[in-house]
Amino acid sequence: DVKVTQSSRYLVKRTGEKVFLECVQDMDHENMFWYRQDPGLGLRLIYFSYDVKMKEKGDIPEGYSVSREKKERFSLILESASTNQTSMYLCASSRTGHRVDGYTFGSGTRLTVV
Amino acid sequence: RKEVEQDPGPFNVPEGATVAFNCTYSNSASQSFFWYRQDCRKEPKLLMSVYSSGNEDGRFTAQLNRASQYISLLIRDSKLSDSATYLCVVMRLNRDDKIIFGKGTRLHILP
C-alpha cells in the first residue's frame, strides 16, 4: 500500500513562528500536493509539485512556501504563522499527472496557531 | 455560482434505507468526476470514479448527468459504517488543469 506520512498529527504553534509541515511518501510518486481543509470551505490547494525542486502555486499560496529537495519529501512552510492558518493540512501524492483518483492522502496535521 | 456544490446535510437516515445525494458543477468543460469518502478526523479516500455510463460497486451507484451538470451517489441498504462525509470531486483537464473538491455531504446512519 502507498503510504503518505505526515510528521505530526497535532501541532500548536505561536503567532509569528516559522512552521514546517513534513510529508513523506514511499511509492516513488512524482506528484505531491498540499491542501488545507476548513469547515464550510472544503479542501483548498496550497501548492503542488510535479518533480524534485519544482513547485507550482495552487489556489491559496499566500503565507506559505514549499520545498521539494527529494522526490519522496514535500515540505510546507509557514514563514510567519498567523491565527488564520489554523487548519487541517493534508498532503497527497499521485503517480499519474494531476488525476485525483490516483491520490493518496496523508492522515493530516491539525495545526493550531495561538 | 460556486463551481462545485453539495448539500452539506446532515442526512440522517435509518439503517437499511436507501439514500442519494447530488453534486452540481457549473463548468461544462469538466471532464472527470469522483466521489471521495472522509471519516471524522481522517483523510479523504477514493470511493469511486463516476463514468459517463454510470457505475456500480456493491451497494453504491454513481451516475453522471452531463446535460444537467450533476453527479449523484446512491447508497442502498445503508450500514452504520457508511456514516461519513462524502466529497464530490470534479476535474478539468485543460491548460489550467483544475481539481475542485466539493465541501462534502455529511451522512449519519441511525441504528
Tab-separated table of C-alpha atoms in Angstrom:
chain	number	residue	atom	x	y	z
A	1	ASP	CA	0.000	0.000	0.000
A	2	VAL	CA	1.129	3.518	-0.756
A	3	LYS	CA	1.883	5.374	2.366
A	4	VAL	CA	1.890	9.085	2.768
A	5	THR	CA	3.178	10.050	6.156
A	6	GLN	CA	2.773	13.440	7.738
A	7	SER	CA	5.198	14.090	10.543
A	8	SER	CA	2.769	15.439	13.117
A	9	ARG	CA	-0.867	14.676	13.807
A	10	TYR	CA	-1.402	17.704	16.045
A	11	LEU	CA	0.678	20.835	16.308
A	12	VAL	CA	0.305	24.006	18.345
A	13	LYS	CA	2.418	26.999	17.381
A	14	ARG	CA	2.583	30.646	18.359
A	15	THR	CA	1.794	33.562	16.090
A	16	GLY	CA	4.902	34.638	14.194
A	17	GLU	CA	6.693	31.299	14.451
A	18	LYS	CA	8.126	29.617	11.391
A	19	VAL	CA	6.379	26.272	10.982
A	20	PHE	CA	7.476	23.258	8.953
A	21	LEU	CA	4.987	20.563	7.994
A	22	GLU	CA	6.655	17.490	6.568
A	23	CYS	CA	5.219	14.915	4.195
A	24	VAL	CA	6.941	11.752	3.010
A	25	GLN	CA	5.664	9.175	0.529
A	26	ASP	CA	7.189	5.779	-0.071
A	27	MET	CA	5.949	4.829	-3.550
A	28	ASP	CA	8.165	6.912	-5.797
A	29	HIS	CA	5.288	9.194	-6.823
A	30	GLU	CA	6.256	12.162	-8.957
A	31	ASN	CA	3.444	14.426	-7.813
A	32	MET	CA	2.825	15.824	-4.370
A	33	PHE	CA	0.257	18.284	-3.087
A	34	TRP	CA	-0.569	20.317	-0.015
A	35	TYR	CA	-4.172	21.139	0.829
A	36	ARG	CA	-5.842	22.764	3.773
A	37	GLN	CA	-9.328	21.813	4.875
A	38	ASP	CA	-11.585	24.121	6.834
A	39	PRO	CA	-15.214	23.689	7.909
A	40	GLY	CA	-17.534	25.147	5.310
A	41	LEU	CA	-14.699	25.742	2.843
A	42	GLY	CA	-13.703	22.233	1.851
A	43	LEU	CA	-10.279	21.283	0.554
A	44	ARG	CA	-8.215	24.036	-0.978
A	45	LEU	CA	-4.951	23.527	-2.840
A	46	ILE	CA	-1.999	25.484	-1.460
A	47	TYR	CA	0.944	24.254	-3.520
A	48	PHE	CA	1.869	21.264	-5.616
A	49	SER	CA	4.953	19.778	-7.189
A	50	TYR	CA	5.433	17.536	-10.206
A	51	ASP	CA	9.124	16.915	-9.713
A	52	VAL	CA	12.068	17.474	-7.449
A	53	LYS	CA	12.837	21.165	-6.964
A	54	MET	CA	9.715	22.072	-8.887
A	55	LYS	CA	6.742	23.856	-7.319
A	56	GLU	CA	3.551	25.442	-8.504
A	57	LYS	CA	1.143	27.691	-6.666
A	58	GLY	CA	-2.298	26.380	-6.003
A	59	ASP	CA	-5.370	28.408	-5.194
A	60	ILE	CA	-4.277	29.851	-1.858
A	61	PRO	CA	-0.455	30.084	-1.703
A	62	GLU	CA	-0.272	33.347	0.249
A	63	GLY	CA	1.568	32.976	3.525
A	64	TYR	CA	3.048	29.605	2.543
A	65	SER	CA	6.079	28.266	0.744
A	66	VAL	CA	7.191	24.748	-0.091
A	67	SER	CA	10.350	22.753	-0.571
A	68	ARG	CA	10.947	19.601	-2.575
A	69	GLU	CA	14.622	18.671	-2.369
A	70	LYS	CA	13.996	14.941	-2.641
A	71	LYS	CA	11.350	13.076	-4.586
A	72	GLU	CA	9.808	11.480	-1.535
A	73	ARG	CA	9.556	14.564	0.644
A	74	PHE	CA	7.428	17.679	0.247
A	75	SER	CA	7.550	20.283	2.984
A	76	LEU	CA	5.077	23.059	3.617
A	77	ILE	CA	6.463	26.138	5.339
A	78	LEU	CA	4.514	28.813	7.138
A	79	GLU	CA	7.004	31.665	7.174
A	80	SER	CA	5.267	33.543	9.995
A	81	ALA	CA	2.314	31.652	11.373
A	82	SER	CA	-0.918	33.537	11.874
A	83	THR	CA	-4.149	32.544	13.579
A	84	ASN	CA	-5.964	32.343	10.230
A	85	GLN	CA	-3.656	29.496	9.311
A	86	THR	CA	-5.200	27.321	11.994
A	87	SER	CA	-6.496	24.427	9.935
A	88	MET	CA	-6.215	20.774	8.980
A	89	TYR	CA	-3.368	20.331	6.479
A	90	LEU	CA	-3.454	17.359	4.148
A	91	CYS	CA	-0.635	16.143	1.965
A	92	ALA	CA	-1.325	13.944	-1.057
A	93	SER	CA	0.741	12.188	-3.669
A	94	SER	CA	-0.009	10.599	-7.018
A	95	ARG	CA	1.778	8.947	-9.895
A	96	THR	CA	-0.155	9.992	-12.960
A	97	GLY	CA	-0.306	13.704	-13.536
A	98	HIS	CA	-2.949	15.503	-11.625
A	99	ARG	CA	-5.645	12.786	-11.695
A	100	VAL	CA	-7.332	12.784	-8.360
A	101	ASP	CA	-8.333	9.117	-8.478
A	102	GLY	CA	-4.646	8.357	-8.104
A	103	TYR	CA	-4.323	10.466	-4.969
A	104	THR	CA	-3.285	9.029	-1.660
A	105	PHE	CA	-3.707	11.403	1.228
A	106	GLY	CA	-1.731	11.504	4.414
A	107	SER	CA	-3.631	11.372	7.675
A	108	GLY	CA	-3.401	15.125	8.136
A	109	THR	CA	-1.834	17.589	10.534
A	110	ARG	CA	-4.184	19.620	12.647
A	111	LEU	CA	-2.369	22.911	13.236
A	112	THR	CA	-3.478	25.424	15.826
A	113	VAL	CA	-1.834	28.840	15.846
A	114	VAL	CA	-2.310	30.721	19.111
B	1	ARG	CA	-22.458	30.263	-8.664
B	2	LYS	CA	-19.896	28.033	-6.978
B	3	GLU	CA	-18.057	25.693	-9.303
B	4	VAL	CA	-18.984	22.578	-7.320
B	5	GLU	CA	-21.897	22.494	-4.910
B	6	GLN	CA	-23.113	19.888	-2.490
B	7	ASP	CA	-25.852	19.905	0.104
B	8	PRO	CA	-23.864	19.903	3.362
B	9	GLY	CA	-26.514	17.842	5.167
B	10	PRO	CA	-26.500	16.185	7.570
B	11	PHE	CA	-28.617	13.458	6.093
B	12	ASN	CA	-29.926	11.340	8.965
B	13	VAL	CA	-31.020	8.018	7.548
B	14	PRO	CA	-32.140	4.811	9.305
B	15	GLU	CA	-30.015	1.751	8.816
B	16	GLY	CA	-31.140	-0.275	5.825
B	17	ALA	CA	-32.613	2.658	3.963
B	18	THR	CA	-31.550	3.961	0.588
B	19	VAL	CA	-30.045	7.417	0.411
B	20	ALA	CA	-28.970	9.528	-2.518
B	21	PHE	CA	-27.271	12.860	-2.843
B	22	ASN	CA	-26.206	15.021	-5.710
B	23	CYS	CA	-23.357	17.294	-6.585
B	24	THR	CA	-23.755	20.033	-9.180
B	25	TYR	CA	-20.961	21.576	-11.182
B	26	SER	CA	-21.029	24.789	-13.162
B	27	ASN	CA	-18.274	24.358	-15.729
B	28	SER	CA	-19.378	22.315	-18.725
B	29	ALA	CA	-15.716	21.673	-19.597
B	30	SER	CA	-15.401	19.417	-16.553
B	31	GLN	CA	-14.274	16.006	-17.649
B	32	SER	CA	-13.742	13.639	-14.758
B	33	PHE	CA	-15.763	13.082	-11.645
B	34	PHE	CA	-15.197	11.198	-8.440
B	35	TRP	CA	-16.687	10.524	-5.042
B	36	TYR	CA	-14.411	10.506	-2.006
B	37	ARG	CA	-15.355	9.444	1.480
B	38	GLN	CA	-13.965	11.116	4.572
B	39	ASP	CA	-14.469	9.753	8.062
B	40	CYS	CA	-14.429	12.100	11.010
B	41	ARG	CA	-10.907	13.424	11.645
B	42	LYS	CA	-9.461	11.222	8.922
B	43	GLU	CA	-8.154	11.803	5.436
B	44	PRO	CA	-10.329	11.536	2.293
B	45	LYS	CA	-10.250	8.238	0.447
B	46	LEU	CA	-11.440	7.455	-3.059
B	47	LEU	CA	-14.846	5.804	-3.031
B	48	MET	CA	-15.476	5.557	-6.740
B	49	SER	CA	-14.958	7.215	-10.079
B	50	VAL	CA	-18.034	8.359	-11.990
B	51	TYR	CA	-18.203	7.318	-15.601
B	52	SER	CA	-20.491	8.630	-18.318
B	53	SER	CA	-22.292	5.311	-18.378
B	54	GLY	CA	-22.643	5.272	-14.611
B	55	ASN	CA	-21.031	2.681	-12.400
B	56	GLU	CA	-21.901	0.443	-9.548
B	57	ASP	CA	-19.797	-1.025	-6.779
B	58	GLY	CA	-21.786	-3.232	-4.464
B	59	ARG	CA	-24.327	-1.068	-2.649
B	60	PHE	CA	-23.002	2.118	-4.215
B	61	THR	CA	-24.082	3.551	-7.562
B	62	ALA	CA	-22.675	6.683	-9.111
B	63	GLN	CA	-24.168	8.477	-12.082
B	64	LEU	CA	-23.304	11.446	-14.240
B	65	ASN	CA	-25.826	13.705	-15.917
B	66	ARG	CA	-23.902	15.963	-18.285
B	67	ALA	CA	-26.988	17.728	-19.615
B	68	SER	CA	-27.982	18.924	-16.154
B	69	GLN	CA	-24.395	19.057	-14.891
B	70	TYR	CA	-24.609	16.945	-11.791
B	71	ILE	CA	-23.331	13.682	-10.419
B	72	SER	CA	-25.130	11.519	-7.924
B	73	LEU	CA	-24.299	8.873	-5.366
B	74	LEU	CA	-26.848	6.281	-4.307
B	75	ILE	CA	-26.277	4.045	-1.300
B	76	ARG	CA	-28.597	1.067	-0.915
B	77	ASP	CA	-29.162	-0.929	2.262
B	78	SER	CA	-27.191	1.620	4.267
B	79	LYS	CA	-24.956	0.428	7.101
B	80	LEU	CA	-23.845	2.213	10.232
B	81	SER	CA	-20.326	2.171	8.779
B	82	ASP	CA	-21.498	4.313	5.867
B	83	SER	CA	-21.660	7.296	8.229
B	84	ALA	CA	-19.116	9.729	6.841
B	85	THR	CA	-18.759	12.851	4.759
B	86	TYR	CA	-18.936	12.299	1.006
B	87	LEU	CA	-16.899	14.652	-1.124
B	88	CYS	CA	-17.660	15.257	-4.757
B	89	VAL	CA	-14.574	15.916	-6.890
B	90	VAL	CA	-14.633	17.492	-10.328
B	91	MET	CA	-11.671	17.627	-12.641
B	92	ARG	CA	-10.989	19.682	-15.708
B	93	LEU	CA	-8.099	18.730	-17.973
B	94	ASN	CA	-7.281	21.823	-19.965
B	95	ARG	CA	-4.306	24.114	-19.901
B	96	ASP	CA	-5.340	25.112	-16.426
B	97	ASP	CA	-5.778	21.606	-15.048
B	98	LYS	CA	-8.102	22.036	-12.164
B	99	ILE	CA	-9.350	19.731	-9.478
B	100	ILE	CA	-12.130	21.007	-7.297
B	101	PHE	CA	-13.355	19.328	-4.157
B	102	GLY	CA	-16.893	19.914	-3.036
B	103	LYS	CA	-17.389	20.816	0.603
B	104	GLY	CA	-18.966	17.477	1.302
B	105	THR	CA	-22.285	15.999	2.372
B	106	ARG	CA	-22.482	14.573	5.882
B	107	LEU	CA	-24.320	11.305	6.237
B	108	HIS	CA	-25.408	9.804	9.565
B	109	ILE	CA	-26.835	6.316	9.526
B	110	LEU	CA	-29.079	5.809	12.527
B	111	PRO	CA	-29.430	2.422	14.273
